[in-house]
Amino acid sequence: MPHTTALEPLETDQWFVDSPELSEFVTTAKEIIASTSGDSYGTLHERTETLNILEPYFAALLQKRDWLPEDFAQPNPESGLGGGIGQWLLYRSQELTIFSLVIPPNSITPIHDHLSWGLVGLYQGKQEETVYRRLDNGELEGFAQLEIVGLYQVKRGDIYRLLPPDGDIHSVKATTVFAPSISIHVMGNDTGSILRNQYNPEQQSIQSFRSGYSNAR
Ligand SMILES: [Fe+2]
């Protein structure tokens, strides 16, 4: 089964950008999470409800421009995901983490999971997302069998959902030619800090990894 690590609960909110647009969205998102039990302990039904209510507010945030500072829109050669992919933490609290994922042209993420509900929205450029489903029951250490369940072209303003147990495993490729593609991730867990999983379907293997962030531990 996927591994997770228990992290010390965060005592206070951590802000990495100073943006009225983002802070307004965070206030709304925290109210929605509290009112829908959309934390990591919620049922699938409750987490779905959280995403249903949250999505229009996230769509409105994506329509606004110039709230993401340039420093958070850069690739990172030291990336924990490889391919020069920048993963920049914007905001973090116990129940909500928001980061930007900056994928250079033609770079692709490993096939990975997130182990949490999430909304991913395109802020700049285009991406191709391949979604996988796990076929085995996870009982055999190091073994995982995947099948592709969807291939999606995503453009600026589009939003897709992450919702375990299905709909949580994917890889993402930037399909822009010159500039990186940038997606904003709104997650119910501290995705960059936890141990989660990478998959290799040809070898039918699964491996735990920690992506980290480009600007925070
Ligand atoms: Fe992802």
Short mmCIF file of C-alpha atoms and ligand atoms in Angstrom, two decimals:
data_model
loop_
_atom_site.label_atom_id
_atom_site.label_comp_id
_atom_site.label_asym_id
_atom_site.label_seq_id
_atom_site.Cartn_x
_atom_site.Cartn_y
_atom_site.Cartn_z
CA MET A 1 0.00 0.00 0.00
CA PRO A 2 1.16 3.61 -0.44
CA HIS A 3 3.36 4.92 2.34
CA THR A 4 2.75 8.18 4.16
CA THR A 5 4.71 9.83 6.95
CA ALA A 6 3.20 11.50 9.96
CA LEU A 7 4.30 15.12 10.07
CA GLU A 8 4.18 17.46 13.03
CA PRO A 9 1.04 19.58 12.71
CA LEU A 10 1.81 23.13 11.59
CA GLU A 11 1.20 25.60 14.39
CA THR A 12 0.67 28.60 12.15
CA ASP A 13 -0.07 29.37 8.53
CA GLN A 14 3.02 29.75 6.37
CA TRP A 15 2.91 32.37 3.60
CA PHE A 16 5.56 32.47 0.89
CA VAL A 17 3.96 35.13 -1.31
CA ASP A 18 2.26 38.37 -0.39
CA SER A 19 -0.81 38.48 -2.61
CA PRO A 20 -4.30 39.82 -1.74
CA GLU A 21 -5.82 37.55 -4.45
CA LEU A 22 -4.27 34.44 -2.92
CA SER A 23 -5.05 35.39 0.64
CA GLU A 24 -8.71 35.99 -0.24
CA PHE A 25 -8.87 32.55 -1.85
CA VAL A 26 -7.20 30.88 1.17
CA THR A 27 -9.73 32.44 3.56
CA THR A 28 -12.61 31.13 1.45
CA ALA A 29 -11.02 27.70 0.97
CA LYS A 30 -10.46 27.22 4.71
CA GLU A 31 -14.10 28.10 5.43
CA ILE A 32 -15.25 25.58 2.80
CA ILE A 33 -12.97 22.84 4.14
CA ALA A 34 -14.21 23.43 7.70
CA SER A 35 -17.88 23.39 6.66
CA THR A 36 -17.64 20.27 4.48
CA SER A 37 -15.26 18.05 6.53
CA GLY A 38 -13.02 18.11 3.46
CA ASP A 39 -9.87 17.40 5.41
CA SER A 40 -7.87 14.20 4.97
CA TYR A 41 -10.22 12.41 7.39
CA GLY A 42 -13.35 13.16 5.36
CA THR A 43 -15.23 10.49 3.41
CA LEU A 44 -15.01 10.34 -0.38
CA HIS A 45 -18.45 11.94 -0.53
CA GLU A 46 -17.36 14.79 1.75
CA ARG A 47 -14.16 15.40 -0.20
CA THR A 48 -16.14 15.46 -3.46
CA GLU A 49 -18.47 18.04 -1.92
CA THR A 50 -15.45 20.12 -0.87
CA LEU A 51 -14.13 20.12 -4.44
CA ASN A 52 -17.57 20.95 -5.90
CA ILE A 53 -17.89 24.05 -3.72
CA LEU A 54 -14.23 25.10 -3.95
CA GLU A 55 -13.84 24.82 -7.72
CA PRO A 56 -15.65 28.04 -8.82
CA TYR A 57 -13.57 30.13 -6.38
CA PHE A 58 -10.40 28.51 -7.73
CA ALA A 59 -11.56 29.19 -11.30
CA ALA A 60 -11.98 32.86 -10.37
CA LEU A 61 -8.44 32.96 -8.92
CA LEU A 62 -7.04 31.49 -12.14
CA GLN A 63 -8.76 34.18 -14.19
CA LYS A 64 -6.89 36.88 -12.28
CA ARG A 65 -3.44 37.74 -13.65
CA ASP A 66 -0.20 38.96 -12.20
CA TRP A 67 -0.70 37.68 -8.66
CA LEU A 68 2.01 34.98 -9.02
CA PRO A 69 5.45 36.56 -8.52
CA GLU A 70 8.11 35.85 -11.19
CA ASP A 71 10.25 33.93 -8.69
CA PHE A 72 7.45 31.37 -8.38
CA ALA A 73 7.13 30.93 -12.14
CA GLN A 74 10.66 29.60 -12.74
CA PRO A 75 11.97 26.11 -13.53
CA ASN A 76 14.35 24.54 -11.02
CA PRO A 77 17.40 22.54 -12.20
CA GLU A 78 17.64 20.91 -8.74
CA SER A 79 14.09 19.59 -8.99
CA GLY A 80 12.94 16.67 -6.84
CA LEU A 81 10.68 15.68 -9.74
CA GLY A 82 13.47 15.82 -12.37
CA GLY A 83 13.25 17.56 -15.75
CA GLY A 84 13.98 21.00 -14.28
CA ILE A 85 10.45 21.12 -12.85
CA GLY A 86 9.97 23.85 -10.25
CA GLN A 87 7.64 23.16 -7.32
CA TRP A 88 7.20 26.44 -5.42
CA LEU A 89 5.35 26.59 -2.15
CA LEU A 90 2.95 29.56 -1.99
CA TYR A 91 0.99 28.81 1.18
CA ARG A 92 0.85 26.01 3.75
CA SER A 93 -1.31 25.22 6.76
CA GLN A 94 -2.43 22.05 8.46
CA GLU A 95 -5.44 21.52 6.19
CA LEU A 96 -4.43 23.26 2.96
CA THR A 97 -1.28 23.58 0.81
CA ILE A 98 -0.95 25.63 -2.39
CA PHE A 99 2.04 25.47 -4.74
CA SER A 100 2.93 26.28 -8.34
CA LEU A 101 4.36 23.58 -10.59
CA VAL A 102 6.53 24.97 -13.39
CA ILE A 103 7.23 22.47 -16.19
CA PRO A 104 9.78 23.51 -18.86
CA PRO A 105 8.81 22.92 -22.52
CA ASN A 106 8.58 19.19 -23.33
CA SER A 107 9.53 18.12 -19.80
CA ILE A 108 7.37 15.45 -18.20
CA THR A 109 6.80 14.50 -14.58
CA PRO A 110 7.29 10.93 -13.41
CA ILE A 111 4.05 8.96 -13.02
CA HIS A 112 3.12 9.78 -9.43
CA ASP A 113 0.32 9.95 -6.86
CA HIS A 114 -0.62 12.64 -4.31
CA LEU A 115 -2.52 10.73 -1.58
CA SER A 116 -4.95 13.63 -1.11
CA TRP A 117 -7.81 15.44 -2.73
CA GLY A 118 -6.68 18.34 -4.87
CA LEU A 119 -7.54 20.83 -7.60
CA VAL A 120 -5.00 21.60 -10.31
CA GLY A 121 -5.53 24.62 -12.55
CA LEU A 122 -3.52 25.94 -15.49
CA TYR A 123 -2.16 29.43 -14.93
CA GLN A 124 0.07 29.60 -18.02
CA GLY A 125 0.67 27.49 -21.12
CA LYS A 126 -0.63 24.00 -21.96
CA GLN A 127 -0.19 20.51 -20.57
CA GLU A 128 -1.02 16.95 -21.49
CA GLU A 129 -2.20 14.87 -18.54
CA THR A 130 -2.20 11.06 -18.61
CA VAL A 131 -4.32 9.51 -15.84
CA TYR A 132 -3.72 5.98 -14.57
CA ARG A 133 -5.61 3.53 -12.41
CA ARG A 134 -4.00 0.87 -10.27
CA LEU A 135 -5.10 -2.70 -11.05
CA ASP A 136 -3.35 -4.67 -8.27
CA ASN A 137 -4.34 -4.56 -4.60
CA GLY A 138 -1.02 -3.13 -3.36
CA GLU A 139 -0.16 -6.16 -1.25
CA LEU A 140 3.03 -7.11 -3.10
CA GLU A 141 5.95 -4.85 -2.02
CA GLY A 142 7.41 -2.86 -4.91
CA PHE A 143 4.85 -4.15 -7.43
CA ALA A 144 2.16 -2.08 -9.11
CA GLN A 145 0.14 -2.66 -12.24
CA LEU A 146 -1.33 0.38 -13.96
CA GLU A 147 -3.68 1.02 -16.85
CA ILE A 148 -4.27 4.32 -18.62
CA VAL A 149 -7.80 5.62 -18.05
CA GLY A 150 -7.57 9.04 -19.67
CA LEU A 151 -5.50 11.42 -21.75
CA TYR A 152 -6.39 15.12 -21.48
CA GLN A 153 -5.18 18.31 -23.14
CA VAL A 154 -5.29 21.11 -20.59
CA LYS A 155 -5.08 24.82 -21.39
CA ARG A 156 -5.00 28.06 -19.42
CA GLY A 157 -7.95 28.32 -17.03
CA ASP A 158 -8.79 24.59 -17.15
CA ILE A 159 -9.06 22.72 -13.83
CA TYR A 160 -8.77 19.01 -13.09
CA ARG A 161 -9.30 17.06 -9.90
CA LEU A 162 -7.21 14.68 -7.85
CA LEU A 163 -9.33 12.37 -5.74
CA PRO A 164 -7.96 9.12 -4.26
CA PRO A 165 -8.27 6.21 -4.46
CA ASP A 166 -9.04 6.48 -8.20
CA GLY A 167 -8.10 9.64 -10.10
CA ASP A 168 -4.92 10.19 -8.05
CA ILE A 169 -2.18 8.76 -10.31
CA HIS A 170 -0.97 10.71 -13.32
CA SER A 171 1.92 12.16 -15.29
CA VAL A 172 1.94 15.65 -16.76
CA LYS A 173 3.84 16.93 -19.78
CA ALA A 174 4.29 20.56 -20.84
CA THR A 175 3.15 20.95 -24.45
CA THR A 176 4.28 24.55 -24.78
CA VAL A 177 7.22 25.26 -27.10
CA PHE A 178 9.01 28.28 -25.63
CA ALA A 179 7.72 29.17 -22.15
CA PRO A 180 7.12 26.72 -19.28
CA SER A 181 3.61 25.64 -18.40
CA ILE A 182 2.53 26.62 -14.90
CA SER A 183 -0.18 24.94 -12.88
CA ILE A 184 -1.44 25.93 -9.43
CA HIS A 185 -2.09 23.05 -7.03
CA VAL A 186 -4.60 23.35 -4.19
CA MET A 187 -4.09 20.29 -2.00
CA GLY A 188 -5.53 18.83 1.19
CA ASN A 189 -2.09 17.56 2.26
CA ASP A 190 1.49 18.84 2.33
CA THR A 191 2.19 17.08 -0.99
CA GLY A 192 5.86 18.07 -1.31
CA SER A 193 6.79 16.93 2.19
CA ILE A 194 5.15 13.52 2.48
CA LEU A 195 6.44 10.21 1.18
CA ARG A 196 4.32 9.28 -1.82
CA ASN A 197 4.81 7.04 -4.85
CA GLN A 198 6.35 6.97 -8.32
CA TYR A 199 5.35 4.27 -10.80
CA ASN A 200 7.03 2.57 -13.72
CA PRO A 201 4.33 0.71 -15.70
CA GLU A 202 6.81 -1.08 -18.04
CA GLN A 203 8.60 -2.61 -15.08
CA GLN A 204 5.37 -2.87 -13.07
CA SER A 205 7.17 -1.21 -10.18
CA ILE A 206 6.32 1.33 -7.47
CA GLN A 207 8.82 3.33 -5.45
CA SER A 208 8.33 5.84 -2.64
CA PHE A 209 9.73 9.35 -3.05
CA ARG A 210 9.55 12.83 -1.58
CA SER A 211 9.41 15.63 -4.14
CA GLY A 212 10.19 18.44 -1.71
CA TYR A 213 9.73 22.08 -2.69
CA SER A 214 12.08 24.36 -4.57
CA ASN A 215 11.83 27.05 -1.87
CA ALA A 216 11.07 25.28 1.43
CA ARG A 217 11.85 22.18 3.42
FE FE B 1 0.67 15.61 -9.90
#
